[in-house]
Amino acid sequence: NKTGFSPLTFILTGIPGLPMSNYWMAFSLSSLYLLMLLGNCILLWTIKTDRSLHTPMYYLLSMLAVADLGLSVSTLPSMLAIFWFESTSLHFDACITQMYFIHCFSAIESGVLVAMAFDRFIAICYPLQYASLLTSPLIVKAGGVIFMRGVCVVLPVAVLIKKLPFCRSTLLSHSFCLHQDVLRLACGDVRINSLYGLTAVILTKGLDSLTILLSYLMIIRAITSTISHEARVKAFSTCISHLCAVLVFYIPLIGLSIIHRFGKHLPPFTHTLLADVYLLVPPVLNPLVYSWKTRQIRRRILTLLRCR
């Protein structure tokens, strides 16, 4: 029968070359998730309790921490289930739900990085108008727009893929559900799904990356026109944390997109490694980078540790 059907379960893949019951890998992943949860929760708590951090820059940083938490928690159940309990099956609806939240929080994080780039652009290019241009109500509205964009743009991806028939293998190549990975198992016409998926990527991460690039071109132009060397160093130092967050987020994303389309001849380990780096590394590194580079946050955390 070639009419196809929706499978009851997908079979997830761990890390190629490693046995499922690898407790060292399970312990490492658990430690990584614990570090991510602690880092982002401490960052959010610090911004909430310190009134000196109630500024647009730190409001955006708290949005980034929330997006990182959502992105990591979306992948946590299936990854830990594989390495702790050797549970590789995932119900079709659960897989689509996980796929939706992964791509939704990824789009939200990309939008927050754009807002943070705009914040740095205003702070460096128009420092005297910073307080009047970037007000708290405006940041709240921007956060709402970023959230709704992620929710609305990714929703049709999940709806369209749910209508597809699946009559091939149900074996996925990652420890979680990604749109491209699920789509390759469908046996129906996937042209609409592929076209909308590509459109969604262009409207979110594509436009976002170009906006960030344009912002930094204008920032560099403003910095280089500054006469004082000390002023240049100080202005550029305020962008280092955001640049690190942008590079950590976009480099694995671009690499994963290229490999999915042109790297089918590469070993499966390459695909799995890049996908894991894309989803696990930014949520862990972002709070560490901002805690290290931001004096107010670092001082607040050290004070907390001394009190403990």
Coordinates of C-alpha atoms in Angstrom, one line a residue:
N1 CA 0.0 0.0 0.0
K2 CA 1.7 3.2 -1.2
T3 CA -0.9 5.7 0.1
G4 CA 1.2 6.3 3.2
F5 CA 0.4 6.9 6.8
S6 CA 1.5 9.0 9.8
P7 CA 3.8 6.9 12.0
L8 CA 2.9 6.5 15.6
T9 CA 6.5 7.1 16.6
F10 CA 9.8 8.4 15.3
I11 CA 13.1 6.7 16.2
L12 CA 15.7 9.2 17.5
T13 CA 19.4 8.7 17.0
G14 CA 22.0 9.3 19.7
I15 CA 25.6 10.2 18.7
P16 CA 26.9 7.9 15.9
G17 CA 29.7 5.7 17.1
L18 CA 28.7 5.8 20.7
P19 CA 26.6 3.2 22.4
M20 CA 23.2 4.3 23.7
S21 CA 23.9 3.3 27.3
N22 CA 26.8 5.7 27.6
Y23 CA 26.7 7.1 31.1
W24 CA 29.7 9.4 30.6
M25 CA 27.8 11.1 27.8
A26 CA 24.6 11.2 29.9
F27 CA 26.5 12.7 32.8
S28 CA 28.2 15.3 30.6
L29 CA 24.8 16.3 29.0
S30 CA 23.2 16.5 32.4
S31 CA 26.0 18.7 33.7
L32 CA 25.7 20.9 30.6
Y33 CA 22.0 21.3 31.1
L34 CA 22.5 22.0 34.8
L35 CA 25.1 24.7 33.9
M36 CA 22.7 26.2 31.4
L37 CA 19.8 26.3 33.8
L38 CA 21.9 27.8 36.7
G39 CA 23.6 30.4 34.4
N40 CA 20.5 31.7 32.8
C41 CA 18.4 31.6 36.0
I42 CA 21.1 33.5 38.0
L43 CA 21.3 36.0 35.2
L44 CA 17.5 36.6 35.2
W45 CA 17.5 36.8 39.1
T46 CA 20.4 39.3 39.1
I47 CA 18.7 41.6 36.5
K48 CA 15.4 41.4 38.4
T49 CA 16.8 42.1 41.9
D50 CA 19.3 44.8 41.0
R51 CA 17.5 48.1 40.1
S52 CA 20.6 49.5 38.5
L53 CA 20.2 46.9 35.8
H54 CA 16.6 47.9 34.9
T55 CA 17.7 49.4 31.6
P56 CA 16.9 48.5 28.0
M57 CA 20.2 46.7 27.5
Y58 CA 19.6 44.3 30.4
Y59 CA 15.9 43.9 29.6
L60 CA 17.0 42.6 26.2
L61 CA 19.6 40.4 28.0
S62 CA 16.9 38.9 30.1
M63 CA 14.8 38.1 26.9
L64 CA 17.9 36.4 25.5
A65 CA 18.2 34.3 28.7
V66 CA 14.5 33.3 28.4
A67 CA 15.0 32.3 24.8
D68 CA 18.0 30.2 25.7
L69 CA 16.1 28.5 28.5
G70 CA 13.3 27.7 26.1
L71 CA 15.6 26.4 23.4
S72 CA 17.5 24.1 25.8
V73 CA 14.4 22.8 27.7
S74 CA 12.9 21.9 24.3
T75 CA 15.7 19.4 23.6
L76 CA 16.3 18.2 27.1
P77 CA 13.7 15.5 27.5
S78 CA 14.6 13.5 24.4
M79 CA 18.4 13.8 24.7
L80 CA 18.5 12.7 28.3
A81 CA 16.0 9.9 27.7
I82 CA 18.3 8.5 25.0
F83 CA 21.5 8.4 27.1
W84 CA 20.0 7.7 30.5
F85 CA 17.2 5.3 29.7
E86 CA 18.0 4.2 26.1
S87 CA 14.5 5.5 25.1
T88 CA 14.8 6.4 21.4
S89 CA 11.1 6.4 20.4
L90 CA 9.1 9.6 20.3
H91 CA 5.4 9.9 19.4
F92 CA 4.6 11.7 16.2
D93 CA 2.7 14.5 18.0
A94 CA 5.4 14.9 20.6
C95 CA 8.0 15.1 17.8
I96 CA 6.1 17.8 16.0
T97 CA 5.6 19.7 19.2
Q98 CA 9.3 19.5 20.0
M99 CA 10.2 20.6 16.5
Y100 CA 7.9 23.6 16.8
F101 CA 9.3 24.9 20.1
I102 CA 12.9 24.4 18.9
H103 CA 12.4 26.5 15.8
C104 CA 10.1 29.0 17.6
F105 CA 12.7 29.7 20.3
S106 CA 15.4 29.8 17.8
A107 CA 13.5 32.5 15.8
I108 CA 12.9 34.4 19.0
E109 CA 16.6 34.3 20.0
S110 CA 17.5 35.6 16.5
G111 CA 15.1 38.5 16.9
V112 CA 16.4 39.3 20.4
L113 CA 20.0 39.5 18.9
V114 CA 18.7 42.0 16.3
A115 CA 17.1 44.1 19.1
M116 CA 20.4 44.0 21.0
A117 CA 22.3 45.1 17.9
F118 CA 19.9 48.0 17.5
D119 CA 20.5 48.9 21.2
R120 CA 24.3 49.0 20.7
F121 CA 23.8 51.0 17.5
I122 CA 21.8 53.7 19.3
A123 CA 24.1 53.7 22.3
I124 CA 27.2 54.3 20.2
C125 CA 25.9 56.4 17.3
Y126 CA 23.3 58.5 19.2
P127 CA 24.4 58.4 22.9
L128 CA 22.7 61.6 23.9
Q129 CA 19.3 60.4 22.6
Y130 CA 19.7 56.9 24.0
A131 CA 17.4 57.3 27.0
S132 CA 14.7 59.1 25.0
L133 CA 14.7 56.7 22.1
L134 CA 15.0 53.4 23.9
T135 CA 12.4 53.6 26.7
S136 CA 11.2 50.6 28.8
P137 CA 7.7 50.5 27.2
L138 CA 9.3 50.4 23.8
I139 CA 11.5 47.5 24.8
V140 CA 8.5 45.6 26.2
K141 CA 6.6 46.2 22.9
A142 CA 9.6 45.1 20.9
G143 CA 9.8 41.9 23.0
G144 CA 6.2 41.2 22.3
V145 CA 6.7 41.7 18.6
I146 CA 9.7 39.4 18.6
F147 CA 7.8 36.7 20.5
M148 CA 4.7 36.9 18.2
R149 CA 6.9 36.8 15.1
G150 CA 8.5 33.5 16.3
V151 CA 5.2 32.0 17.2
C152 CA 3.4 32.9 14.0
V153 CA 6.1 32.3 11.5
V154 CA 6.9 28.8 12.8
L155 CA 3.3 27.6 13.4
P156 CA 2.5 26.9 9.7
V157 CA 5.7 24.7 9.5
A158 CA 4.2 22.4 12.2
V159 CA 0.7 22.5 10.7
L160 CA 1.9 21.7 7.1
I161 CA 4.2 18.8 8.2
K162 CA 1.5 17.3 10.3
K163 CA -0.6 16.8 7.2
L164 CA 2.1 14.8 5.3
P165 CA 2.0 11.0 4.9
F166 CA 5.0 9.0 6.2
C167 CA 5.7 5.6 4.6
R168 CA 9.4 5.4 4.7
S169 CA 11.8 4.8 7.5
T170 CA 11.0 6.6 10.7
L171 CA 14.6 6.9 11.8
L172 CA 15.7 10.5 12.5
S173 CA 19.4 11.5 12.4
H174 CA 19.4 13.6 15.6
S175 CA 18.5 13.3 19.3
F176 CA 15.6 15.7 18.7
C177 CA 13.2 16.6 16.0
L178 CA 14.2 19.2 13.4
H179 CA 12.1 20.3 10.4
Q180 CA 14.6 19.3 7.7
D181 CA 15.2 15.9 9.3
V182 CA 11.5 15.1 9.7
L183 CA 10.7 16.4 6.2
R184 CA 13.1 14.0 4.5
L185 CA 11.1 11.0 5.8
A186 CA 7.8 12.1 4.2
C187 CA 6.6 10.3 1.1
G188 CA 4.2 12.9 -0.1
D189 CA 4.7 16.1 -2.0
V190 CA 6.9 18.3 0.2
R191 CA 7.4 21.2 -2.2
I192 CA 5.1 23.5 -0.2
N193 CA 6.7 22.5 3.0
S194 CA 10.2 23.1 1.7
L195 CA 9.2 26.4 0.1
Y196 CA 7.6 27.7 3.3
G197 CA 10.4 26.5 5.4
L198 CA 12.9 28.3 3.3
T199 CA 10.7 31.5 3.3
A200 CA 10.4 31.3 7.2
V201 CA 14.2 31.0 7.5
I202 CA 14.7 34.0 5.1
L203 CA 12.1 36.1 6.9
T204 CA 13.6 35.4 10.3
K205 CA 17.3 34.5 10.5
G206 CA 18.1 35.7 7.0
L207 CA 16.8 39.3 7.5
D208 CA 18.0 39.2 11.1
S209 CA 21.6 38.4 10.1
L210 CA 21.6 41.2 7.4
T211 CA 20.2 43.7 9.9
I212 CA 22.9 42.8 12.5
L213 CA 25.5 43.1 9.8
L214 CA 24.2 46.5 8.7
S215 CA 24.1 47.7 12.4
Y216 CA 27.7 46.8 13.0
L217 CA 28.8 48.4 9.7
M218 CA 27.4 51.7 11.0
I219 CA 28.8 51.1 14.5
I220 CA 32.3 50.5 13.0
R221 CA 31.9 53.6 10.9
A222 CA 30.9 55.6 14.0
I223 CA 33.8 54.2 16.1
T224 CA 36.5 54.8 13.4
S225 CA 35.4 58.4 13.2
T226 CA 36.1 58.9 16.9
I227 CA 39.3 60.8 17.4
S228 CA 40.3 59.4 20.8
H229 CA 41.8 56.0 20.9
E230 CA 40.4 55.4 24.4
A231 CA 36.9 56.3 23.3
R232 CA 37.2 53.8 20.4
V233 CA 38.3 51.0 22.7
K234 CA 35.6 51.8 25.2
A235 CA 32.9 51.9 22.5
F236 CA 34.0 48.6 21.0
S237 CA 34.3 46.9 24.3
T238 CA 30.5 47.4 24.9
C239 CA 29.8 45.3 21.8
I240 CA 32.1 42.3 22.5
S241 CA 29.5 40.4 24.5
H242 CA 26.9 40.8 21.9
L243 CA 29.3 39.9 19.1
C244 CA 30.2 36.7 20.9
A245 CA 26.5 35.8 21.3
V246 CA 25.9 36.5 17.5
L247 CA 28.9 34.4 16.4
V248 CA 28.1 31.5 18.8
F249 CA 24.5 31.5 17.5
Y250 CA 24.9 32.1 13.7
I251 CA 28.1 30.2 12.9
P252 CA 26.7 26.7 13.9
L253 CA 23.4 27.7 12.3
I254 CA 24.9 28.5 9.0
G255 CA 27.1 25.4 9.1
L256 CA 24.2 23.2 9.9
S257 CA 22.1 24.7 7.0
I258 CA 25.0 24.2 4.5
I259 CA 25.6 20.6 5.6
H260 CA 21.9 19.7 5.4
R261 CA 21.7 20.9 1.8
F262 CA 25.2 20.2 0.4
G263 CA 26.9 17.8 2.8
K264 CA 25.0 14.6 2.4
H265 CA 28.2 12.8 1.6
L266 CA 29.7 13.7 5.0
P267 CA 29.6 11.2 7.9
P268 CA 26.5 11.3 10.1
F269 CA 28.6 12.3 13.1
T270 CA 29.2 15.7 11.4
H271 CA 25.5 16.5 11.2
T272 CA 24.8 15.4 14.7
L273 CA 27.8 17.4 16.2
L274 CA 26.8 20.6 14.5
A275 CA 23.1 20.3 15.5
D276 CA 24.1 19.7 19.1
V277 CA 26.5 22.6 19.1
Y278 CA 23.8 24.9 17.6
L279 CA 21.2 24.0 20.2
L280 CA 23.4 23.4 23.3
V281 CA 26.4 25.7 23.2
P282 CA 24.8 29.2 22.9
P283 CA 22.5 28.8 26.0
V284 CA 25.6 27.7 28.1
L285 CA 28.0 30.3 26.8
N286 CA 25.8 33.4 26.7
P287 CA 25.3 33.8 30.5
L288 CA 29.0 33.1 31.0
V289 CA 30.1 35.7 28.5
Y290 CA 27.8 38.4 29.7
S291 CA 28.7 37.6 33.4
W292 CA 32.3 37.9 32.6
K293 CA 32.1 41.1 30.4
T294 CA 29.5 43.0 32.3
R295 CA 30.9 44.5 35.5
Q296 CA 27.5 45.1 37.2
I297 CA 26.4 41.5 36.7
R298 CA 29.8 40.1 37.7
R299 CA 29.8 42.2 40.9
R300 CA 26.3 41.2 41.8
I301 CA 27.0 37.5 41.3
L302 CA 30.2 37.7 43.4
T303 CA 28.3 39.5 46.2
L304 CA 25.7 36.7 46.1
L305 CA 28.4 34.0 46.3
R306 CA 30.0 35.7 49.3
C307 CA 26.7 36.0 51.1
R308 CA 26.1 32.3 50.6

